[in-house]
CSV table of C-alpha atoms in Angstrom, one decimal:
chain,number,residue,atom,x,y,z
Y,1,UNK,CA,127.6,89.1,44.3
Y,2,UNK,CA,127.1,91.5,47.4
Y,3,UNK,CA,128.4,94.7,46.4
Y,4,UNK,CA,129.7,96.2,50.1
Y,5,UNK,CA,129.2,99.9,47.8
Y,6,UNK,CA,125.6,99.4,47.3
Y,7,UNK,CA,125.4,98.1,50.8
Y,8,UNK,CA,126.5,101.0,52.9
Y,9,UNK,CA,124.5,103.5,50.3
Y,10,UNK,CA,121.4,101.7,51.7
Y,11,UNK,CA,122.5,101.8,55.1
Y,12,UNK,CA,123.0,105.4,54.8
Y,13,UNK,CA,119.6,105.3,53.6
Y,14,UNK,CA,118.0,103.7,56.0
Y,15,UNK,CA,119.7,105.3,58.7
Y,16,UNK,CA,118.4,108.7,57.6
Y,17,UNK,CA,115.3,107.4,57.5
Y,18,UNK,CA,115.6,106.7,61.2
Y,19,UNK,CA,116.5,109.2,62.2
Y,20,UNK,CA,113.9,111.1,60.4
Y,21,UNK,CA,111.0,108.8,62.2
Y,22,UNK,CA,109.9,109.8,65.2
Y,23,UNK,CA,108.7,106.7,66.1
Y,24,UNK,CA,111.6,104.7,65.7
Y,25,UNK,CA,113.4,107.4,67.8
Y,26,UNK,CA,110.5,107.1,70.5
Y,27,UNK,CA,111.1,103.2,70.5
Y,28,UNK,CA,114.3,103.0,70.7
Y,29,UNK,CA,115.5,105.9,72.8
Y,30,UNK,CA,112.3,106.7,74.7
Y,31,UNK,CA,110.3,103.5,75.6
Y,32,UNK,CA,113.0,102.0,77.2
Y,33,UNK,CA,113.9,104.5,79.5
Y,34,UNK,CA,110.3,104.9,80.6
Y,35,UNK,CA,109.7,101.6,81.0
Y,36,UNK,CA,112.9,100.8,83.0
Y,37,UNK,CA,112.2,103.7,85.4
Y,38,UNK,CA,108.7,102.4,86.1
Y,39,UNK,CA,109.9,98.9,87.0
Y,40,UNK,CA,112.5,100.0,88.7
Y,41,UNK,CA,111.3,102.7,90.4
Y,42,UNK,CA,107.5,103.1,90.6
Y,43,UNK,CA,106.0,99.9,90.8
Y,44,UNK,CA,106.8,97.2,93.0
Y,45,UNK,CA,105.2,93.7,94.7
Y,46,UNK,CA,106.5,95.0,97.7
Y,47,UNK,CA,103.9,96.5,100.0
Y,48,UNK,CA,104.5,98.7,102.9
Y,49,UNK,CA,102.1,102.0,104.3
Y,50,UNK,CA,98.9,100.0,103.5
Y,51,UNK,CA,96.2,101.9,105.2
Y,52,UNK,CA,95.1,99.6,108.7
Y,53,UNK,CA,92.1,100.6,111.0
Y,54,UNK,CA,93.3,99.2,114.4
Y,55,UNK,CA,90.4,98.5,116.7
Y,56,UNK,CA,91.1,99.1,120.6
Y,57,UNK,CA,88.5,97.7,122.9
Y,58,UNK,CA,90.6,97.8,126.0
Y,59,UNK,CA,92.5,100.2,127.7
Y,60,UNK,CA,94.9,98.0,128.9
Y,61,UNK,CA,98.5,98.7,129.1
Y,62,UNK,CA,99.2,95.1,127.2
Y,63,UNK,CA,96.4,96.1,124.8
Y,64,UNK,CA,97.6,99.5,124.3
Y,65,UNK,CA,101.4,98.5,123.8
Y,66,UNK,CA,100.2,96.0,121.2
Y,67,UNK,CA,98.1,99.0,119.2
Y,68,UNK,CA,101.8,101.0,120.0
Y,69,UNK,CA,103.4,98.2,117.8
Y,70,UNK,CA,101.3,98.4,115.3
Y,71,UNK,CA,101.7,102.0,114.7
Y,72,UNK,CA,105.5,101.5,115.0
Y,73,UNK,CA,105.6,99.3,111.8
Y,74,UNK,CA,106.6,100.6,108.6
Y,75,UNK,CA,104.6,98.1,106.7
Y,76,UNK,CA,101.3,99.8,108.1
Y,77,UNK,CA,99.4,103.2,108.3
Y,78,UNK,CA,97.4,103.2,111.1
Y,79,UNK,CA,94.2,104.4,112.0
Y,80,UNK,CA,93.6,104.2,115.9
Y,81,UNK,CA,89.7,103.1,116.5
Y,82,UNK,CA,87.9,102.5,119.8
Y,83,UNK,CA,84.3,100.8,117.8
Y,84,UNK,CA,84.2,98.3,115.0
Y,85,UNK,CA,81.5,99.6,113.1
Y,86,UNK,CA,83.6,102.8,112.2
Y,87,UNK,CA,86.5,100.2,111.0
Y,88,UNK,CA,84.1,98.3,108.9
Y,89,UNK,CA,82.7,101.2,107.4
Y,90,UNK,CA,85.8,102.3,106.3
Y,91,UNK,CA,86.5,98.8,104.8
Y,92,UNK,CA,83.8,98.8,103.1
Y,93,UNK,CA,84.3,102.4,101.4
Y,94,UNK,CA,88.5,100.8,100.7
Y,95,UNK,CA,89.4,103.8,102.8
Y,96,UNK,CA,91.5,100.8,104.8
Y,97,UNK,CA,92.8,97.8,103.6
Y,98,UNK,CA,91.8,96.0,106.4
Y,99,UNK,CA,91.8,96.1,110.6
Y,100,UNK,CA,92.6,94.5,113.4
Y,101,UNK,CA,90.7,94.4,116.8
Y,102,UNK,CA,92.2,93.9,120.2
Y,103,UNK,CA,89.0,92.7,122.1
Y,104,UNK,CA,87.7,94.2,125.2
Y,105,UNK,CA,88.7,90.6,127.3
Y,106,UNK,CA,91.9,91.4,125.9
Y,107,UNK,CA,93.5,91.7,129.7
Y,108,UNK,CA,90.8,89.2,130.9
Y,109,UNK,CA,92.2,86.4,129.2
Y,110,UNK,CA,95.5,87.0,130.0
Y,111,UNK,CA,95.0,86.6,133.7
Y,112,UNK,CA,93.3,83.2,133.0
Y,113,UNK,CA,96.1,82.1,130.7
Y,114,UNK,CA,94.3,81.6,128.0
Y,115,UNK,CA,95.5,83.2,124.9
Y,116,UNK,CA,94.0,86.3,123.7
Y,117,UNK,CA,92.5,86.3,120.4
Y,118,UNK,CA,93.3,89.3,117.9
Y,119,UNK,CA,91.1,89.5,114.9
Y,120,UNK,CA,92.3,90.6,111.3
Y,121,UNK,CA,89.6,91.3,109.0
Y,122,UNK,CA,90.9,92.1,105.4
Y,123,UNK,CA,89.8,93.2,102.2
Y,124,UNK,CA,89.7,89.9,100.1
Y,125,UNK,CA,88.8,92.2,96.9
Y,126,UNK,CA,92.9,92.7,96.5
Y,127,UNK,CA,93.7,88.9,97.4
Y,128,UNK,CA,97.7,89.9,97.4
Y,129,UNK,CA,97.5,92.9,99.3
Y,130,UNK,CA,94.9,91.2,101.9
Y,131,UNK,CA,98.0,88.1,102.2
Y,132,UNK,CA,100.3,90.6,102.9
Y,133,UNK,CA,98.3,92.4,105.1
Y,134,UNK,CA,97.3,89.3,107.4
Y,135,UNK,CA,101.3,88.3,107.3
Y,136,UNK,CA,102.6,91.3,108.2
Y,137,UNK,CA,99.8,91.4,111.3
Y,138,UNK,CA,101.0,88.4,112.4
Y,139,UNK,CA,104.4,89.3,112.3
Y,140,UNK,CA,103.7,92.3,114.8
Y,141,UNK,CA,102.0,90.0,117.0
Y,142,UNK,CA,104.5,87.5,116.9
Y,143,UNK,CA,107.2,90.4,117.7
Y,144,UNK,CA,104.9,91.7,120.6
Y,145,UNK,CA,105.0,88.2,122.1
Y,146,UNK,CA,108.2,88.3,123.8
Y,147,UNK,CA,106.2,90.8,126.3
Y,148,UNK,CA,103.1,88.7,127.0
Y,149,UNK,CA,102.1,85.0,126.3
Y,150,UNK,CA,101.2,83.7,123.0
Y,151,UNK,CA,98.5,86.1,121.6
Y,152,UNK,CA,96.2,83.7,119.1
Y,153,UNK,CA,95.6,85.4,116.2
Y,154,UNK,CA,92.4,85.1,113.9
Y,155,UNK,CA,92.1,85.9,110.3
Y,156,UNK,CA,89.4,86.5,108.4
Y,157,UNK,CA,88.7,87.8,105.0
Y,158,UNK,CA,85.7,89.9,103.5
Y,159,UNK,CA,84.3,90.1,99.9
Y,160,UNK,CA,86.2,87.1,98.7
Y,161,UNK,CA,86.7,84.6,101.2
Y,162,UNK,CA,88.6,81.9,98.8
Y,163,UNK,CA,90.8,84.5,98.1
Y,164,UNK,CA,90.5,83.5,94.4
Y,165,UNK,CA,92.8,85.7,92.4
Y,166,UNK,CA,90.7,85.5,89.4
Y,167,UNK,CA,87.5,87.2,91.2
Y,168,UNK,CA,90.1,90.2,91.6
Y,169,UNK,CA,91.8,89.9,87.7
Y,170,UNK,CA,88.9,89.7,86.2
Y,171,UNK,CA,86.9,93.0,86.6
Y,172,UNK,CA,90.5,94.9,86.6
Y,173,UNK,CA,91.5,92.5,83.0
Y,174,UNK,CA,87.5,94.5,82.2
Y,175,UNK,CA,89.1,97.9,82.8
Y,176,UNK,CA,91.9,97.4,80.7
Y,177,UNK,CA,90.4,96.1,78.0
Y,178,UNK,CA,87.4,99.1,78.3
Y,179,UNK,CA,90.9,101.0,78.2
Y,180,UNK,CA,92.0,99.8,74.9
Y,181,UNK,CA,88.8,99.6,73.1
Y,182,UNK,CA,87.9,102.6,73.9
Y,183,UNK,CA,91.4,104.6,73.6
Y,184,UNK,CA,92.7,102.6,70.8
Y,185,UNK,CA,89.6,102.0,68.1
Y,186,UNK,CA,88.7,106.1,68.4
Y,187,UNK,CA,92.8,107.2,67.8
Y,188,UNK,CA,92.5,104.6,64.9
Y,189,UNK,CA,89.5,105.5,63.3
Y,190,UNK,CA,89.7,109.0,63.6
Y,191,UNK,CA,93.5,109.3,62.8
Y,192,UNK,CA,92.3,107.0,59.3
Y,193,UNK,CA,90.0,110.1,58.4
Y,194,UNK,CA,93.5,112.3,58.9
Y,195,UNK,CA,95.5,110.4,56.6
Y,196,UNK,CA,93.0,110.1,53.6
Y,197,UNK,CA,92.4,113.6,53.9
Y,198,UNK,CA,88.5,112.7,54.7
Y,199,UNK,CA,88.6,115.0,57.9
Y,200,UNK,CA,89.3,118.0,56.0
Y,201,UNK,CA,86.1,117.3,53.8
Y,202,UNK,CA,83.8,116.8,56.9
Y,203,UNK,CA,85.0,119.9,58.8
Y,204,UNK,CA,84.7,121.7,55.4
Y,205,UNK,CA,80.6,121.0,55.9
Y,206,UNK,CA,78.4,123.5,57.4
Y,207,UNK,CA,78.3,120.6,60.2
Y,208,UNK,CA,80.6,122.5,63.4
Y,209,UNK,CA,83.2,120.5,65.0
Y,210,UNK,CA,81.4,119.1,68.2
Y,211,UNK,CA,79.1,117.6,66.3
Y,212,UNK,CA,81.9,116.1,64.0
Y,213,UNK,CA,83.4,114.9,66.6
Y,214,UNK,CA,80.3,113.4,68.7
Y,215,UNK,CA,79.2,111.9,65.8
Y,216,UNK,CA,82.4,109.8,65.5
Y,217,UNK,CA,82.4,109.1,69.0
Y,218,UNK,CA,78.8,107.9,69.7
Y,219,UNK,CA,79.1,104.1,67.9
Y,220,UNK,CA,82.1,103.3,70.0
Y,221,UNK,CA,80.6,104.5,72.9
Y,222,UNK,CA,77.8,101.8,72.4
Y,223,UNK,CA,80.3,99.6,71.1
Y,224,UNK,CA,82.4,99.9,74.7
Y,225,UNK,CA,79.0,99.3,76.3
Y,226,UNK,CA,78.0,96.2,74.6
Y,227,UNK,CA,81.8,95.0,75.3
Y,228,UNK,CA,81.6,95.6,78.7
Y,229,UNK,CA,78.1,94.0,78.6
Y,230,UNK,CA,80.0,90.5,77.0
Y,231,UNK,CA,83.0,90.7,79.4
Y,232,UNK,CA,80.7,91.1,82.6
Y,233,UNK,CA,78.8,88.1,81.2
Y,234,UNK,CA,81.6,86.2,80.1
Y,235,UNK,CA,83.0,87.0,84.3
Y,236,UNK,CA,80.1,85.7,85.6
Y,237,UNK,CA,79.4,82.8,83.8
Y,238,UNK,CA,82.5,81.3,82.3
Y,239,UNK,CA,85.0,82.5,84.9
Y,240,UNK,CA,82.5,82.6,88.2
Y,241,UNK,CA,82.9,85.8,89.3
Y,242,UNK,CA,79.9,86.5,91.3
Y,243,UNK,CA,77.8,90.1,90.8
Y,244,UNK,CA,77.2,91.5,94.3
Y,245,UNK,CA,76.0,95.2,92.8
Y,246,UNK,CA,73.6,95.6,90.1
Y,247,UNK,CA,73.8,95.9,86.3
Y,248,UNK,CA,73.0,99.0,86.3
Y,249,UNK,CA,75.2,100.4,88.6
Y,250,UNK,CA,78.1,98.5,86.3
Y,251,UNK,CA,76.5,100.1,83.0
Y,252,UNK,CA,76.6,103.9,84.9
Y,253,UNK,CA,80.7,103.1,85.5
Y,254,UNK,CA,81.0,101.7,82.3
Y,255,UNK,CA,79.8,104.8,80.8
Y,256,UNK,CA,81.5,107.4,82.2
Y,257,UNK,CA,84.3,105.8,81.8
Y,258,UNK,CA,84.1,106.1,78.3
Y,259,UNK,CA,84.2,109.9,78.4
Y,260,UNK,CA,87.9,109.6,78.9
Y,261,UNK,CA,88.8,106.4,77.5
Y,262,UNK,CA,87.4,108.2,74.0
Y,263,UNK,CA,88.2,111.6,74.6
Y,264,UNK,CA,92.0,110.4,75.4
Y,265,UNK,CA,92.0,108.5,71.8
Y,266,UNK,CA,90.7,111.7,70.2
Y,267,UNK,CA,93.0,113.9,71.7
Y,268,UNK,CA,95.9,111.4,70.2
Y,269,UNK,CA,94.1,111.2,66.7
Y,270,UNK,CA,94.6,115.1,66.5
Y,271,UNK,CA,98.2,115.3,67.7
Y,272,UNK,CA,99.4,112.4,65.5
Y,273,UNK,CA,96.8,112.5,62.6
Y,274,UNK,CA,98.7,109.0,61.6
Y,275,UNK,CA,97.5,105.5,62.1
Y,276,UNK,CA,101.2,103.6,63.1
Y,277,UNK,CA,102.2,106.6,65.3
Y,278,UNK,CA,98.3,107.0,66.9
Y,279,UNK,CA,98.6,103.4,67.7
Y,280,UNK,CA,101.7,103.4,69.4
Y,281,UNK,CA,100.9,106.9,71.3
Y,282,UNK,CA,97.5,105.3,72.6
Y,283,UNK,CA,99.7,101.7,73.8
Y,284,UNK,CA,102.1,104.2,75.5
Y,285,UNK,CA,99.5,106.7,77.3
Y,286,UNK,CA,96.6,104.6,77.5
Y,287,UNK,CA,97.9,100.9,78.1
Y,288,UNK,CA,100.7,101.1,79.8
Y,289,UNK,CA,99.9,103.6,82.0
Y,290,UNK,CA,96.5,101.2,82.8
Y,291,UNK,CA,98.7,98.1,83.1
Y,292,UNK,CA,100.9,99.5,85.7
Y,293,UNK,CA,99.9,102.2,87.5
Y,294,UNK,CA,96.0,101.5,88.4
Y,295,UNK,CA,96.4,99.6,90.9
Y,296,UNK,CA,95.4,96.7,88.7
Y,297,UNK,CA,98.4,94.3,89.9
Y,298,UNK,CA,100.8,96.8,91.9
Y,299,UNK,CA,99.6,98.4,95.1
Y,300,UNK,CA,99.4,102.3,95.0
Y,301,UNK,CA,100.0,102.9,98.3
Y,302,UNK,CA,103.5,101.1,97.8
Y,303,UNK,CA,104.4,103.4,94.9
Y,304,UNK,CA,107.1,107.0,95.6
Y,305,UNK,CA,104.8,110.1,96.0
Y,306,UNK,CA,105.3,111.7,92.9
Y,307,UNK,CA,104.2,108.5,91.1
Y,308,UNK,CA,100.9,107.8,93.4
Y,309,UNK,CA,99.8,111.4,92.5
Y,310,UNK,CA,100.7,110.7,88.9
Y,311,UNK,CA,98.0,107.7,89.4
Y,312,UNK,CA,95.0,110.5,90.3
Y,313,UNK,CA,95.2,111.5,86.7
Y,314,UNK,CA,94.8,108.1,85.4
Y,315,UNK,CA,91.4,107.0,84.7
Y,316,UNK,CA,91.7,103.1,84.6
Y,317,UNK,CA,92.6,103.5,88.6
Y,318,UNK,CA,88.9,104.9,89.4
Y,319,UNK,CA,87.3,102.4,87.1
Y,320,UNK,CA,89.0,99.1,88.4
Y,321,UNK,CA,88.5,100.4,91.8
Y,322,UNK,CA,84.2,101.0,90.9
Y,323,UNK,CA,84.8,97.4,88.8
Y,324,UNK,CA,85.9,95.4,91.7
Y,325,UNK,CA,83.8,96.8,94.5
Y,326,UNK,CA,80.2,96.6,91.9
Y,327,UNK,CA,81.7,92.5,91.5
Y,328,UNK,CA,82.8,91.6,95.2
Y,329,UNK,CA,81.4,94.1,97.4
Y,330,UNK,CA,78.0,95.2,96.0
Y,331,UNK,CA,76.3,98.6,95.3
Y,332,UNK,CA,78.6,101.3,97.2
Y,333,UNK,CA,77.6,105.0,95.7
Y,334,UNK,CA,79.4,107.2,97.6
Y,335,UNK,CA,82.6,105.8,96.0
Y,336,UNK,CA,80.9,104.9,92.5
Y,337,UNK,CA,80.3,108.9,92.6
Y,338,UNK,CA,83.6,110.4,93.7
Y,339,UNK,CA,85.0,108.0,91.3
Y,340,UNK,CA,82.5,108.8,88.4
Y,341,UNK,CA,83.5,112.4,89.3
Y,342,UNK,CA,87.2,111.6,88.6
Y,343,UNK,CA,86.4,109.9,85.9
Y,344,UNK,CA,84.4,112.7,84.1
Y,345,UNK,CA,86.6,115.5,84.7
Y,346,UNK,CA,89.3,113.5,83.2
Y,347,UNK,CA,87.2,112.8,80.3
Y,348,UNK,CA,85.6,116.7,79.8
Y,349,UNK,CA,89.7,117.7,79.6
Y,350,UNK,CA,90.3,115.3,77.1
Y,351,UNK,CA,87.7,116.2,74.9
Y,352,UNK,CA,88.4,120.4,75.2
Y,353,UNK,CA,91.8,119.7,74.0
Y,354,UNK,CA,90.6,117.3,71.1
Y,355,UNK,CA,88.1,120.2,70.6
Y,356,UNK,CA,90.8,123.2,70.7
Y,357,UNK,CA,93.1,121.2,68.5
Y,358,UNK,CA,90.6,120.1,65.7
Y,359,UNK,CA,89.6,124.2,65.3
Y,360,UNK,CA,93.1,124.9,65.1
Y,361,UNK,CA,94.1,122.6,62.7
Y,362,UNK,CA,91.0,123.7,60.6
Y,363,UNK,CA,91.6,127.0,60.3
Y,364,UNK,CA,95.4,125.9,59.8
């Protein structure tokens, strides 16, 4: 018979249990919050200030009051450009999303009633953002009109000209998985040697903490190598994503991103030195974070300030943005470097504070 006595005493039980468990707290209090705030406030699927190159050939006054509306959107950022080449330059490096040239007949065609023709050229690597772009293009041309007649406009689309979502999901889904390997396996592993009271034994050896700690690392690092090595194959030959760059410019991103995708997950094994809470730590700061504020489905440029330069410290951003261009674009090293730069100063900061923390609790 259920004895409401013996009931509450367990309650009580459990309830101090609770409230003795950080986790639980940190699910039940603190996830929600975070997560609500990020949906409601720093990510979003709509897109406005996406970075434009607008390419004026003439110095019309029809062709320079349709460059005037362009700056006068809020959905764009412009970039005023007299040559093309600059513009596709730009493109290339994803300084722009994309760019749009008033020809130098602009005027010309106009006087023979013929409708001038206004070419958008978007960046087909980010097949939403490249949508929006080319709608919200039209749009301005289509509020210009009531000032001139009908202005044709011609889109076109660079680096993925099916604008196949999955050629843009796949190398991102690459990054977050790198993310989670990498982040996840090392808190795991490391935080295991923690609870059994292994770790203590090892640091007691004459061996000194760096190489305690490299020496855990290294496997995963070739592990995370030969995953990215399966996933790049599996993208190309299951999923037809094609490989513009080369392997070995995908193997030098892959890499470096490891730095901080392990050094994050050691730095989480030495704060929580506890499997179930070092799990849940490296889903909070490694996953989420990846999922939601890369760039990997929401636009950056769309997110509050404070948020986009929350992103610069996120290493998944530089990764997926390396990942996409090596797939679609091809072999682009002045980007590959700034973002392998990011990526390893990211890393080196992870792994001083996993160092500083492992001493300390040593000589603690």
């Amino acid at each position: 018979m259920l004895s409401g006595k013996r009931l509450w005493a367990l309650v009580v039980k459990e309830s101090r249990q609770v409230l003795r468990d950080p986790a639980a707290i940190l699910i039940a209090f603190v996830l929600p919050v975070v997560l609500l705030f990020l949906f409601a406030y720093a990510v979003s699927l709509d897109i406005s200030h996406i970075r434009l190159g607008v390419v004026r050939e003439s110095d019309s006054a029809k062709a320079q009051a349709l460059s005037s509306a362009f700056s006068a959107s809020r959905y764009f950022d412009v970039l005023l450009l007299r040559d093309r080449r600059p513009a596709q330059a730009l493109l290339n490096e994803g300084r722009i999303k994309g760019f749009v040239v008033i020809p130098a007949d602009f005027d010309q065609r106009l006087a023979r009633r013929r409708p001038p023709l206004v070419q958008v050229v978007t960046d087909g690597t980010q097949p939403n953002t490249a949508n929006f772009v080319a709608l919200y293009a039209e749009g301005v041309v289509s509020g210009w009109q009531g000032q001139s007649p009908a202005t044709e406009v011609v889109p076109r689309v660079w680096y993925n000209t099916e604008v196949e979502s999955r050629r843009f999901l796949v190398p991102g889904a690459i990054a977050i998985i790198m993310t989670m390997i990498g982040t996840l396996l090392t808190a795991l592993v490391v935080a295991r040697e923690w609870e059994r009271g292994t770790m203590e034994a090892l640091l007691a050896t004459p061996a000194r903490v760096v190489e305690i700690l490299l020496g855990k690392l290294l496997p995963y690092f070739a592990l995370g190598l030969l995953a990215t090595l399966g996933s790049a194959l599996l993208a190309i030959g299951v999923f037809d994503v094609p490989l513009r760059g080369s392997w070995l410019s995908l193997l030098a991103l892959s890499a470096v991103f490891l730095i901080p995708a392990l050094g994050q997950g050691l730095v989480i094994s030495a704060l929580a030195k506890n499997q179930f809470i070092a799990a849940q730590a490296a889903l909070f700061s490694g996953f989420l974070p990846a999922f939601l504020l890369s760039g990997f489905l929401f636009e950056i440029d769309s997110m509050p300030a404070p948020i986009r330069w929350l992103t610069q410290l996120i290493p998944a951003r530089y990764f997926i943005e390396s990942l996409q261009t090596v797939f679609l674009v091809g072999d682009l090293w002045p980007l590959f470097l700034k973002d392998m730069a990011a990526m390893a100063g990211i890393g080196l900061l992870f792994f001083a504070l996993a160092r500083a923390k492992t001493r300390k609790s040593l000589e603690g």
